[in-house]
Amino acid sequence: MTDYGTERLPGLPEAVTICEVGPRDGLQNESTPVPADVKVEFIERLADAGHTVIETTSMVHPRWVPQLADAEEVLRRLDRRPAVRYPVLVPNLRGLQRALDLGVTDIAVFASATESFAKTNLNRTVAESLEMFAPVITQARETGLQVRGYVSMCWGDPWEGAVPAPQVVDVATKLISLGCTELSLGDTIGVATPGRVVALLNALTAASVPIGSIAVHFHDTYGQGLANALAALQHGVTTVDTSAGGLGGCPYANSATGNLATEDILWQLEGLGIRTGLNLTKLVETSSWLAGHLGRESPSSVVRALRKS
Amino acid sequence: MTDYGTERLPGLPEAVTICEVGPRDGLQNESTPVPADVKVEFIERLADAGHTVIETTSMVHPRWVPQLADAEEVLRRLDRRPAVRYPVLVPNLRGLQRALDLGVTDIAVFASATESFAKTNLNRTVAESLEMFAPVITQARETGLQVRGYVSMCWGDPWEGAVPAPQVVDVATKLISLGCTELSLGDTIGVATPGRVVALLNALTAASVPIGSIAVHFHDTYGQGLANALAALQHGVTTVDTSAGGLGGCPYANSATGNLATEDILWQLEGLGIRTGLNLTKLVETSSWLAGHLGRESPSSVVRALRKS
């Protein structure tokens, strides 16, 4: 790969943690389930490329997410490495028990900032979903697990339009009170812009949520992901969720584009001299290999450009 | 279009001028020339959508750019509006005379920061190309024209890799000395990152180039265009070159992706409360209409997402 130089920008962190969400958030949106052996190889390749946080699968009932019905097989077959965290999405106490039985040490719960999405995705009100998560988070923490709390639709919602920051702060602070060790702020339909990103971060820190506990999770539906991530990094965020090759996409957003691609932000971070521990060449190879299995080209600009060069 | 809210970010300008380069920089990269009547309607639609600077065509010899061989026909047929500037690319004195005969009031010259690209694109050294432009710029200014000086390959070059800022400053300050009223810094192969963007801007202002005379021209080959534009706006730039629907692309870059799409930056600028005078709905309609003529979907994320919604 050609070296196009590095130049730091004041106010940005020295290092950023990328939380790779492709195997769960990405593959659960595939219309045809990906075989378990491909998933296992995908996750092993991501670890080989330097990832230290790989969201691996989901304990949601296979009726709702048939794409991840092989969660137990994947977890059993994975050669989990001590230096890598493999968080698993857990919807309820039954899912937590399955995760614990499989030796999982990191879980995530999936909350919504809006009533419309809570109803559509969880068939519950926001308050009911938090009640459902409360014992899960408590028991997980008592067992020594790390618990990530997703907050989806943090800036916009397809039914409600712009989501006011106080509404997100309310859900986020409740998740922290319940014991979440990290929050992931999701722009589930990709409509956020940098000012609104920063305003929400400011509202959260004003409500005593530590900036170090906040991850950002941008979708690239409107091409805004990377600029929003830059604005978040400029305001103290050091964890960004991305997916290999831009896998994924919210089924309620009218677009095929998905998560911000790991390779696209890595190009930026390398140019900014920010450490991630990731190897871009290996990631591009992995996304290209997976694209072959999925039968379509990666939407990542970097993957496309480097494959052609 | 749903409203997803507006939030300003400190340090950004109140208003930004978008220089629309689709009709020239975009359409000159089409393998099949677009008919003159489509070009004329395209430019009229861009003006209807609020554009005030539309790079219209090129006076480069049709042997080199057959896609724009109809430059005179397009200019004659256009109903040029007093509030809109229609810059035209001019390579030499002969081209300047043709432009003047057609009543053009804004021209642009196309220089390179690197010897490799100057040789490939202009078949001259950088110094020789500046010598060629010198009388063009002088005569144009004497006639009262505005002269934009493009500097291509400002951050990276496919043959030379990273381009050092002093090399760009050298060409840029010479263009200013020759009389250019504006510079457009081109990331022709789309490899820049925000720190390198800011470093070049700082180097130029340190060399007494007024920030108000600098436009940025990003390509989205590696998905970096919008984040780089944000960094430039944060450092005082107020003119950004974009193309409707992301038309265009450097023939020497290994990718189909082209200029930063007008619609993609407009989504960001509207969310940031920055005035542009542009109508996003009309632009998306125009890019969709043109995509029909070109026989392929627009690469703009915003155009794709809004067409589906």
Coordinates of C-alpha atoms in Angstrom, one line a residue:
Chain A
M1 CA 0.0 0.0 0.0
T2 CA 1.3 3.4 -0.9
D3 CA 2.1 5.8 2.0
Y4 CA 0.3 9.1 1.6
G5 CA 1.7 10.6 4.8
T6 CA 0.6 11.3 8.3
E7 CA -0.3 14.5 10.0
R8 CA -1.8 14.8 13.4
L9 CA -4.6 17.2 14.3
P10 CA -4.7 18.9 17.7
G11 CA -7.3 17.7 20.2
L12 CA -7.6 14.2 18.8
P13 CA -6.8 11.1 20.9
E14 CA -3.5 9.2 20.6
A15 CA -5.3 5.9 20.2
V16 CA -8.8 4.7 19.3
T17 CA -10.5 1.4 20.0
I18 CA -12.5 0.1 17.1
C19 CA -15.4 -2.2 18.2
E20 CA -15.9 -4.5 15.2
V21 CA -19.6 -5.2 14.9
G22 CA -19.6 -7.0 11.5
P23 CA -20.2 -10.6 12.7
R24 CA -23.3 -9.6 14.7
D25 CA -24.7 -6.3 13.6
G26 CA -23.5 -6.9 10.0
L27 CA -24.3 -10.6 9.4
Q28 CA -27.7 -10.4 11.2
N29 CA -28.9 -8.3 8.3
E30 CA -28.0 -10.8 5.6
S31 CA -31.1 -12.2 3.8
T32 CA -29.3 -15.5 3.5
P33 CA -27.7 -16.8 6.7
V34 CA -23.9 -17.1 6.5
P35 CA -22.6 -20.6 7.5
A36 CA -21.1 -21.0 10.9
D37 CA -17.7 -22.0 9.5
V38 CA -17.5 -18.8 7.5
K39 CA -18.5 -16.8 10.6
V40 CA -15.8 -18.5 12.6
E41 CA -13.1 -17.9 10.0
F42 CA -14.3 -14.3 9.6
I43 CA -13.9 -13.7 13.4
E44 CA -10.5 -15.4 13.4
R45 CA -9.4 -13.2 10.5
L46 CA -10.6 -10.1 12.3
A47 CA -8.5 -11.0 15.4
D48 CA -5.5 -11.7 13.1
A49 CA -5.9 -8.2 11.7
G50 CA -5.5 -6.8 15.2
H51 CA -9.1 -6.4 16.5
T52 CA -9.4 -6.6 20.2
V53 CA -13.2 -6.1 20.5
I54 CA -15.3 -8.2 18.1
E55 CA -19.1 -8.4 18.6
T56 CA -19.5 -12.0 17.9
T57 CA -23.1 -13.0 17.9
S58 CA -26.5 -12.7 19.5
M59 CA -28.5 -14.7 22.0
V60 CA -31.8 -13.3 20.6
H61 CA -34.2 -16.2 19.8
P62 CA -33.6 -17.7 16.4
R63 CA -37.2 -17.0 15.5
W64 CA -36.4 -13.3 15.4
V65 CA -32.8 -13.5 14.1
P66 CA -32.4 -16.7 12.1
Q67 CA -29.2 -15.4 10.7
L68 CA -27.5 -15.9 14.1
A69 CA -29.3 -19.2 15.1
D70 CA -25.8 -20.8 15.2
A71 CA -24.6 -18.5 18.0
E72 CA -23.7 -21.5 20.3
E73 CA -21.9 -23.3 17.5
V74 CA -19.9 -20.2 16.6
L75 CA -18.9 -19.5 20.2
R76 CA -17.9 -23.1 20.8
R77 CA -15.8 -23.4 17.7
L78 CA -14.0 -20.0 18.1
D79 CA -10.5 -20.2 19.5
R80 CA -11.1 -17.2 21.8
R81 CA -7.9 -15.3 22.5
P82 CA -7.1 -13.8 25.9
A83 CA -6.3 -10.4 24.4
V84 CA -9.6 -10.2 22.5
R85 CA -13.1 -9.4 23.9
Y86 CA -16.0 -11.1 22.1
P87 CA -19.2 -9.3 23.3
V88 CA -22.5 -11.1 22.6
L89 CA -25.9 -9.4 22.4
V90 CA -28.2 -10.6 25.1
P91 CA -32.0 -9.8 25.2
N92 CA -33.1 -11.3 28.5
L93 CA -32.1 -13.5 31.5
R94 CA -32.5 -16.7 29.5
G95 CA -30.1 -15.3 26.9
L96 CA -27.7 -14.3 29.7
Q97 CA -27.7 -17.8 31.1
R98 CA -26.9 -19.3 27.6
A99 CA -24.1 -16.7 27.3
L100 CA -22.6 -17.6 30.7
D101 CA -22.8 -21.3 29.9
L102 CA -20.6 -20.6 26.9
G103 CA -18.0 -18.6 28.9
V104 CA -18.9 -15.2 27.5
T105 CA -17.3 -12.3 29.4
D106 CA -18.8 -9.4 27.6
I107 CA -22.5 -8.8 26.8
A108 CA -24.5 -6.0 25.2
V109 CA -28.2 -5.0 25.6
F110 CA -30.0 -3.2 22.8
A111 CA -32.2 -0.3 23.9
S112 CA -33.9 2.4 21.9
A113 CA -34.1 6.1 22.4
T114 CA -37.5 6.2 20.7
E115 CA -40.9 4.6 21.5
S116 CA -41.5 3.9 17.8
F117 CA -38.4 1.8 17.4
A118 CA -38.7 0.1 20.8
K119 CA -42.2 -1.0 19.8
T120 CA -41.1 -2.2 16.3
N121 CA -37.9 -3.8 17.4
L122 CA -38.6 -5.1 20.9
N123 CA -42.4 -5.0 21.0
R124 CA -42.2 -3.0 24.2
T125 CA -42.2 0.6 25.4
V126 CA -38.8 2.1 26.2
A127 CA -39.6 1.8 29.9
E128 CA -40.6 -1.9 29.6
S129 CA -37.5 -2.7 27.7
L130 CA -35.3 -1.1 30.4
E131 CA -37.3 -3.2 33.0
M132 CA -36.5 -6.3 31.0
F133 CA -32.8 -5.4 30.8
A134 CA -32.4 -4.4 34.5
P135 CA -32.0 -7.9 36.0
V136 CA -29.9 -9.0 33.0
I137 CA -27.4 -6.1 33.6
T138 CA -27.4 -6.7 37.4
Q139 CA -26.8 -10.4 37.2
A140 CA -24.2 -9.9 34.5
R141 CA -22.3 -7.4 36.5
E142 CA -22.5 -9.6 39.6
T143 CA -20.9 -12.4 37.6
G144 CA -18.1 -10.0 36.6
L145 CA -19.1 -9.3 33.0
Q146 CA -18.7 -6.1 31.1
V147 CA -22.1 -4.8 29.8
R148 CA -22.4 -2.5 26.8
G149 CA -25.7 -0.7 26.4
Y150 CA -26.7 0.2 22.9
V151 CA -29.0 3.2 22.5
S152 CA -30.4 3.1 19.0
M153 CA -32.0 6.0 17.0
C154 CA -30.0 8.6 19.0
W155 CA -30.3 11.4 16.4
G156 CA -33.1 10.4 14.1
D157 CA -35.9 7.9 13.8
P158 CA -37.8 7.0 10.6
W159 CA -41.2 7.5 12.3
E160 CA -40.4 10.4 14.7
G161 CA -37.8 12.4 12.7
A162 CA -35.2 14.3 14.8
V163 CA -34.8 12.8 18.3
P164 CA -34.2 15.4 21.0
A165 CA -31.0 15.0 23.0
P166 CA -32.8 14.9 26.5
Q167 CA -34.7 11.9 25.4
V168 CA -31.4 10.1 24.6
V169 CA -29.9 11.3 27.8
D170 CA -32.8 9.8 29.8
V171 CA -32.3 6.3 28.3
A172 CA -28.5 6.5 28.5
T173 CA -28.4 7.6 32.1
K174 CA -30.8 4.9 33.1
L175 CA -28.6 2.3 31.4
I176 CA -25.6 3.6 33.3
S177 CA -27.6 3.5 36.5
L178 CA -28.6 -0.1 35.8
G179 CA -24.9 -0.9 35.6
C180 CA -23.8 -0.7 32.0
T181 CA -20.1 -0.2 31.7
E182 CA -20.2 1.3 28.3
L183 CA -22.8 3.1 26.1
S184 CA -22.9 2.9 22.3
L185 CA -24.8 5.7 20.7
G186 CA -26.4 4.5 17.5
D187 CA -27.2 6.6 14.5
T188 CA -29.3 3.7 13.3
I189 CA -30.6 5.3 10.1
G190 CA -27.5 7.4 9.4
V191 CA -29.0 10.9 9.5
A192 CA -26.8 12.6 12.1
T193 CA -24.6 15.6 11.4
P194 CA -21.5 16.7 13.3
G195 CA -23.2 19.5 15.3
R196 CA -25.9 17.2 16.5
V197 CA -23.3 14.6 17.4
V198 CA -21.4 17.0 19.6
A199 CA -24.6 18.4 21.2
L200 CA -25.6 14.9 22.3
L201 CA -22.1 14.2 23.7
N202 CA -22.2 17.5 25.6
A203 CA -25.7 16.7 27.0
L204 CA -24.5 13.3 28.1
T205 CA -21.3 14.6 29.8
A206 CA -23.4 17.4 31.4
A207 CA -25.5 14.6 32.9
S208 CA -22.3 13.1 34.4
V209 CA -21.9 10.3 31.8
P210 CA -18.1 9.9 31.5
I211 CA -16.9 10.5 28.0
G212 CA -14.7 7.5 28.3
S213 CA -17.7 5.2 28.6
I214 CA -19.3 6.5 25.4
A215 CA -18.8 4.7 22.0
V216 CA -20.3 6.1 18.8
H217 CA -22.0 3.9 16.2
F218 CA -22.6 5.6 12.9
H219 CA -24.3 4.3 9.8
D220 CA -23.2 5.6 6.4
T221 CA -26.7 5.7 4.8
Y222 CA -26.3 9.4 4.0
G223 CA -22.5 9.3 3.7
Q224 CA -22.1 11.1 7.0
G225 CA -20.4 8.4 9.1
L226 CA -16.8 9.4 8.9
A227 CA -17.3 13.1 9.4
N228 CA -19.5 12.4 12.4
A229 CA -16.8 10.1 13.8
L230 CA -14.2 12.8 13.4
A231 CA -16.4 15.3 15.3
A232 CA -16.9 12.7 18.1
L233 CA -13.1 12.1 18.3
Q234 CA -12.6 15.9 18.5
H235 CA -14.9 15.9 21.5
G236 CA -13.1 13.1 23.5
V237 CA -14.7 9.9 22.3
T238 CA -12.1 7.1 21.9
T239 CA -14.3 4.1 20.9
V240 CA -15.9 3.8 17.5
D241 CA -18.1 0.9 16.3
T242 CA -17.5 -0.1 12.7
S243 CA -18.0 -3.1 10.5
A244 CA -15.6 -4.9 8.2
G245 CA -16.2 -3.7 4.7
G246 CA -19.3 -1.7 5.8
L247 CA -21.4 -4.8 6.4
G248 CA -24.9 -4.4 7.8
G249 CA -27.6 -1.8 7.6
C250 CA -30.8 -1.2 9.5
P251 CA -33.7 -3.0 8.0
Y252 CA -35.9 0.0 8.7
A253 CA -33.7 2.5 6.9
N254 CA -34.4 2.8 3.2
S255 CA -30.9 2.0 2.0
A256 CA -28.5 -0.8 1.4
T257 CA -25.7 1.0 3.1
G258 CA -24.7 -0.1 6.5
N259 CA -22.3 0.6 9.3
L260 CA -19.4 2.9 8.8
A261 CA -16.7 0.6 7.3
T262 CA -13.7 -0.3 9.5
E263 CA -11.4 0.3 6.5
D264 CA -12.7 3.7 5.8
I265 CA -12.2 5.1 9.3
L266 CA -8.8 3.2 9.5
W267 CA -7.6 5.2 6.4
Q268 CA -8.5 8.4 8.2
L269 CA -7.0 7.3 11.6
E270 CA -3.7 6.2 10.0
G271 CA -3.5 9.5 8.2
L272 CA -4.0 11.2 11.5
G273 CA -1.3 9.2 13.2
I274 CA -3.9 7.7 15.6
R275 CA -3.1 4.1 16.8
T276 CA -5.6 1.4 16.5
G277 CA -3.5 -1.8 16.4
L278 CA -5.2 -2.7 13.1
N279 CA -3.7 -3.9 9.9
L280 CA -5.4 -2.3 6.9
T281 CA -4.1 -4.8 4.3
K282 CA -5.4 -7.7 6.3
L283 CA -8.8 -6.1 6.9
V284 CA -9.2 -5.4 3.1
E285 CA -8.3 -9.0 2.4
T286 CA -10.8 -10.2 4.9
S287 CA -13.6 -8.0 3.6
S288 CA -12.8 -9.0 0.1
W289 CA -12.9 -12.7 1.1
L290 CA -16.2 -12.2 2.9
A291 CA -17.6 -10.3 -0.1
G292 CA -16.9 -13.4 -2.2
H293 CA -19.0 -15.5 0.3
L294 CA -21.8 -12.9 0.3
G295 CA -21.8 -12.7 -3.5
R296 CA -21.6 -8.9 -3.7
E297 CA -19.0 -6.1 -3.5
S298 CA -18.2 -4.4 -0.3
P299 CA -19.7 -0.9 0.0
S300 CA -16.5 0.3 1.7
S301 CA -14.8 3.0 -0.5
V302 CA -11.3 1.9 0.8
V303 CA -11.9 -1.7 0.1
R304 CA -13.1 -0.9 -3.4
A305 CA -10.2 1.5 -4.1
L306 CA -7.5 -0.8 -2.7
R307 CA -8.9 -3.9 -4.5
K308 CA -8.6 -2.0 -7.8
S309 CA -5.1 -0.7 -7.2
Chain B
M1 CA -37.9 15.3 3.2
T2 CA -37.9 14.5 6.9
D3 CA -36.3 17.1 9.2
Y4 CA -33.6 15.6 11.3
G5 CA -32.7 18.8 13.1
T6 CA -30.0 21.4 13.0
E7 CA -27.2 22.1 15.5
R8 CA -24.4 24.5 14.9
L9 CA -20.7 23.7 15.7
P10 CA -18.5 26.5 17.0
G11 CA -15.8 27.7 14.6
L12 CA -17.7 26.9 11.4
P13 CA -18.7 29.6 8.8
E14 CA -22.2 31.0 8.6
A15 CA -22.4 30.3 4.9
V16 CA -20.5 28.2 2.4
T17 CA -20.2 28.6 -1.4
I18 CA -20.5 25.4 -3.3
C19 CA -18.6 25.5 -6.6
E20 CA -20.5 22.9 -8.8
V21 CA -18.0 21.1 -11.0
G22 CA -20.3 18.4 -12.5
P23 CA -20.8 19.8 -16.0
R24 CA -17.0 20.1 -16.6
D25 CA -15.0 18.0 -14.2
G26 CA -17.8 15.4 -14.0
L27 CA -18.9 15.0 -17.6
Q28 CA -15.4 15.2 -19.1
N29 CA -14.8 11.8 -17.5
E30 CA -17.8 10.1 -19.1
S31 CA -16.7 7.5 -21.7
T32 CA -19.7 8.4 -23.9
P33 CA -20.0 12.1 -24.5
V34 CA -23.3 13.6 -23.1
P35 CA -25.4 15.5 -25.8
A36 CA -25.3 19.3 -25.6
D37 CA -29.0 19.6 -24.9
V38 CA -28.6 17.4 -21.8
K39 CA -25.7 19.5 -20.7
V40 CA -27.6 22.7 -21.1
E41 CA -30.6 21.3 -19.3
F42 CA -28.3 20.0 -16.5
I43 CA -26.8 23.4 -16.0
E44 CA -30.2 25.2 -16.1
R45 CA -31.4 22.7 -13.4
L46 CA -28.3 23.4 -11.3
A47 CA -29.0 27.1 -11.4
D48 CA -32.7 26.5 -10.6
A49 CA -31.5 24.5 -7.5
G50 CA -29.7 27.6 -6.3
H51 CA -26.2 27.2 -7.6
T52 CA -24.3 30.4 -8.1
V53 CA -21.0 29.0 -9.4
I54 CA -21.3 26.3 -12.1
E55 CA -18.1 25.2 -13.9
T56 CA -19.6 24.9 -17.3
T57 CA -17.2 23.5 -19.8
S58 CA -13.6 23.5 -21.1
M59 CA -11.7 25.2 -23.9
V60 CA -9.2 22.3 -24.0
H61 CA -8.9 21.0 -27.6
P62 CA -11.5 18.4 -28.5
R63 CA -8.8 16.0 -29.4
W64 CA -7.9 15.8 -25.7
V65 CA -11.3 16.1 -24.2
P66 CA -13.9 15.0 -26.8
Q67 CA -16.6 14.9 -24.1
L68 CA -16.6 18.7 -24.1
A69 CA -16.1 19.3 -27.8
D70 CA -19.5 21.0 -27.7
A71 CA -18.2 23.8 -25.4
E72 CA -19.2 26.6 -27.7
E73 CA -22.6 25.2 -28.4
V74 CA -23.3 24.8 -24.7
L75 CA -22.2 28.3 -23.9
R76 CA -24.2 29.8 -26.8
R77 CA -27.4 27.9 -25.8
L78 CA -27.2 28.6 -22.1
D79 CA -29.4 31.3 -20.8
R80 CA -26.7 32.7 -18.5
R81 CA -28.2 34.4 -15.4
P82 CA -26.7 37.6 -13.9
A83 CA -26.5 36.1 -10.4
V84 CA -24.7 32.9 -11.6
R85 CA -21.0 32.6 -12.5
Y86 CA -20.2 30.1 -15.2
P87 CA -16.4 29.4 -15.1
V88 CA -14.8 27.7 -18.0
L89 CA -11.5 25.8 -18.1
V90 CA -8.9 27.5 -20.3
P91 CA -5.6 25.9 -21.2
N92 CA -3.9 28.6 -23.3
L93 CA -4.3 31.9 -25.0
R94 CA -6.2 30.4 -27.9
G95 CA -8.7 29.0 -25.5
L96 CA -8.9 32.3 -23.6
Q97 CA -9.8 34.1 -26.9
R98 CA -12.5 31.5 -27.6
A99 CA -13.9 32.0 -24.1
L100 CA -13.8 35.8 -24.4
D101 CA -15.6 35.6 -27.8
L102 CA -18.3 33.7 -26.0
G103 CA -18.7 36.3 -23.3
V104 CA -17.2 34.2 -20.5
T105 CA -16.4 36.2 -17.3
D106 CA -14.8 33.5 -15.2
I107 CA -12.0 31.1 -16.3
A108 CA -9.9 28.4 -14.6
V109 CA -6.4 27.1 -15.3
F110 CA -5.4 23.6 -14.3
A111 CA -2.0 23.2 -12.7
S112 CA -0.4 20.3 -11.0
A113 CA 1.6 20.1 -7.7
T114 CA 3.6 17.2 -9.0
E115 CA 5.9 16.7 -12.0
S116 CA 4.4 13.2 -12.7
F117 CA 0.9 14.5 -13.2
A118 CA 2.0 17.6 -15.0
K119 CA 3.8 15.4 -17.5
T120 CA 0.9 12.9 -17.8
N121 CA -1.9 15.5 -18.0
L122 CA -0.2 18.5 -19.6
N123 CA 2.9 17.0 -21.2
R124 CA 4.9 19.7 -19.6
T125 CA 7.0 20.2 -16.5
V126 CA 5.3 22.1 -13.7
A127 CA 7.4 25.2 -14.5
E128 CA 6.5 25.0 -18.2
S129 CA 2.8 24.7 -17.5
L130 CA 3.0 27.8 -15.3
E131 CA 4.8 29.6 -18.1
M132 CA 2.0 28.6 -20.4
F133 CA -0.6 29.9 -18.0
A134 CA 1.2 33.2 -17.2
P135 CA 0.0 35.2 -20.3
V136 CA -3.5 33.6 -20.0
I137 CA -3.9 34.8 -16.5
T138 CA -2.5 38.2 -17.2
Q139 CA -4.7 38.8 -20.2
A140 CA -7.7 37.4 -18.5
R141 CA -7.3 39.7 -15.5
E142 CA -6.6 42.7 -17.8
T143 CA -10.0 41.9 -19.4
G144 CA -11.6 41.9 -16.0
L145 CA -12.1 38.2 -15.7
Q146 CA -11.9 36.2 -12.4
V147 CA -9.3 33.4 -12.7
R148 CA -9.4 30.3 -10.6
G149 CA -6.2 28.3 -10.4
Y150 CA -6.6 24.6 -9.8
V151 CA -3.7 22.8 -8.1
S152 CA -4.1 19.1 -8.6
M153 CA -2.5 16.2 -6.6
C154 CA -2.2 18.5 -3.5
W155 CA -1.9 15.6 -1.0
G156 CA -1.0 12.5 -2.9
D157 CA -0.1 11.4 -6.4
P158 CA -0.4 7.9 -7.8
W159 CA 3.3 8.0 -9.0
E160 CA 4.9 10.0 -6.2
G161 CA 2.9 9.0 -3.1
A162 CA 2.5 11.7 -0.4
V163 CA 3.1 15.2 -1.8
P164 CA 5.0 17.5 0.6
A165 CA 3.1 20.7 1.5
P166 CA 6.0 23.1 0.5
Q167 CA 5.8 21.7 -3.1
V168 CA 2.1 22.7 -3.2
V169 CA 2.7 26.0 -1.6
D170 CA 5.3 26.7 -4.3
V171 CA 2.8 26.2 -7.1
A172 CA 0.0 27.9 -5.3
T173 CA 1.9 31.0 -4.5
K174 CA 3.1 31.2 -8.1
L175 CA -0.4 31.0 -9.3
I176 CA -1.4 33.8 -6.9
S177 CA 1.6 35.9 -8.1
L178 CA 0.5 35.4 -11.7
G179 CA -2.8 36.9 -10.8
C180 CA -5.2 34.0 -9.9
T181 CA -8.1 35.3 -7.8
E182 CA -8.9 31.9 -6.3
L183 CA -7.1 28.6 -5.7
S184 CA -8.7 25.2 -5.7
L185 CA -6.7 22.6 -3.9
G186 CA -7.4 19.2 -5.5
D187 CA -7.2 15.9 -3.8
T188 CA -7.3 14.4 -7.2
I189 CA -7.0 10.7 -6.1
G190 CA -8.9 11.1 -2.9
V191 CA -6.2 10.0 -0.4
A192 CA -6.0 13.0 1.9
T193 CA -6.8 12.9 5.6
P194 CA -7.9 15.8 7.8
G195 CA -4.6 16.4 9.5
R196 CA -2.8 16.7 6.1
V197 CA -5.6 19.0 4.9
V198 CA -5.2 21.4 7.8
A199 CA -1.4 21.2 7.5
L200 CA -1.5 22.4 3.9
L201 CA -4.0 25.2 4.7
N202 CA -1.7 26.3 7.5
A203 CA 1.3 26.2 5.2
L204 CA -0.5 28.3 2.6
T205 CA -1.7 31.0 5.0
A206 CA 1.8 31.1 6.5
A207 CA 2.9 31.9 3.0
S208 CA 0.5 34.8 2.9
V209 CA -2.2 33.1 0.8
P210 CA -5.5 34.5 2.1
I211 CA -7.7 31.7 3.4
G212 CA -10.7 33.4 1.7
S213 CA -9.0 32.7 -1.7
I214 CA -8.7 29.0 -1.1
A215 CA -11.3 26.4 -2.2
V216 CA -11.0 22.7 -1.5
H217 CA -11.7 20.0 -4.0
F218 CA -12.0 16.6 -2.6
H219 CA -12.6 13.3 -4.3
D220 CA -14.4 10.5 -2.4
T221 CA -12.3 7.6 -3.7
Y222 CA -11.4 6.5 -0.2
G223 CA -14.6 7.8 1.4
Q224 CA -12.7 10.7 3.0
G225 CA -14.2 13.7 1.2
L226 CA -16.8 14.9 3.7
A227 CA -14.6 14.6 6.7
N228 CA -11.8 16.4 4.9
A229 CA -14.3 19.1 3.9
L230 CA -15.4 19.5 7.6
A231 CA -11.7 19.9 8.7
A232 CA -11.2 22.6 6.0
L233 CA -14.4 24.4 7.1
Q234 CA -13.2 24.3 10.7
H235 CA -10.0 26.0 9.5
G236 CA -11.7 28.9 7.7
V237 CA -12.3 27.7 4.2
T238 CA -15.7 28.8 2.8
T239 CA -15.7 27.4 -0.7
V240 CA -16.0 23.7 -1.5
D241 CA -16.0 22.1 -5.0
T242 CA -18.5 19.3 -5.4
S243 CA -20.3 17.7 -8.2
A244 CA -24.0 16.8 -8.6
G245 CA -24.5 13.2 -7.5
G246 CA -20.8 12.7 -7.2
L247 CA -20.1 12.8 -10.9
G248 CA -16.6 12.5 -12.2
G249 CA -13.4 10.8 -11.1
C250 CA -9.8 11.1 -12.0
P251 CA -8.9 8.7 -14.8
Y252 CA -5.6 8.0 -13.1
A253 CA -7.2 6.9 -9.8
N254 CA -8.2 3.3 -9.6
S255 CA -11.8 3.8 -8.7
A256 CA -15.1 4.7 -10.2
T257 CA -15.9 7.1 -7.4
G258 CA -15.5 10.8 -8.2
N259 CA -15.9 14.2 -6.7
L260 CA -17.5 14.7 -3.3
A261 CA -21.2 14.7 -4.1
T262 CA -23.0 18.1 -3.7
E263 CA -25.9 16.3 -2.0
D264 CA -23.7 14.6 0.6
I265 CA -22.1 17.8 1.8
L266 CA -25.4 19.6 1.6
W267 CA -26.9 17.1 4.1
Q268 CA -24.1 17.9 6.4
L269 CA -24.2 21.7 5.9
E270 CA -28.0 21.8 6.4
G271 CA -27.6 19.8 9.7
L272 CA -24.9 22.3 10.8
G273 CA -27.2 25.3 10.0
I274 CA -24.7 26.6 7.4
R275 CA -26.3 28.5 4.5
T276 CA -25.6 27.5 0.9
G277 CA -28.7 28.8 -1.0
L278 CA -29.2 25.3 -2.4
N279 CA -32.3 23.2 -2.5
L280 CA -31.5 19.6 -1.7
T281 CA -34.7 18.2 -3.2
K282 CA -34.1 19.9 -6.5
L283 CA -30.5 18.7 -6.6
V284 CA -31.5 15.1 -5.9
E285 CA -34.1 15.3 -8.7
T286 CA -31.5 16.7 -11.0
S287 CA -28.9 14.0 -10.2
S288 CA -31.5 11.3 -10.6
W289 CA -32.6 12.7 -13.9
L290 CA -29.0 12.8 -15.1
A291 CA -28.3 9.3 -13.8
G292 CA -31.1 8.2 -16.2
H293 CA -29.3 9.8 -19.1
L294 CA -25.9 8.2 -18.0
G295 CA -27.5 4.8 -17.5
R296 CA -26.2 4.2 -14.1
E297 CA -27.0 5.1 -10.5
S298 CA -25.5 8.1 -8.8
P299 CA -22.7 7.2 -6.3
S300 CA -24.0 9.9 -3.9
S301 CA -25.2 8.3 -0.6
V302 CA -27.8 11.0 -0.1
V303 CA -29.1 10.7 -3.6
R304 CA -29.5 6.9 -3.2
A305 CA -31.0 7.1 0.3
L306 CA -33.5 9.8 -0.7
R307 CA -34.5 8.2 -3.9
K308 CA -35.4 5.0 -2.0
S309 CA -37.4 6.9 0.7

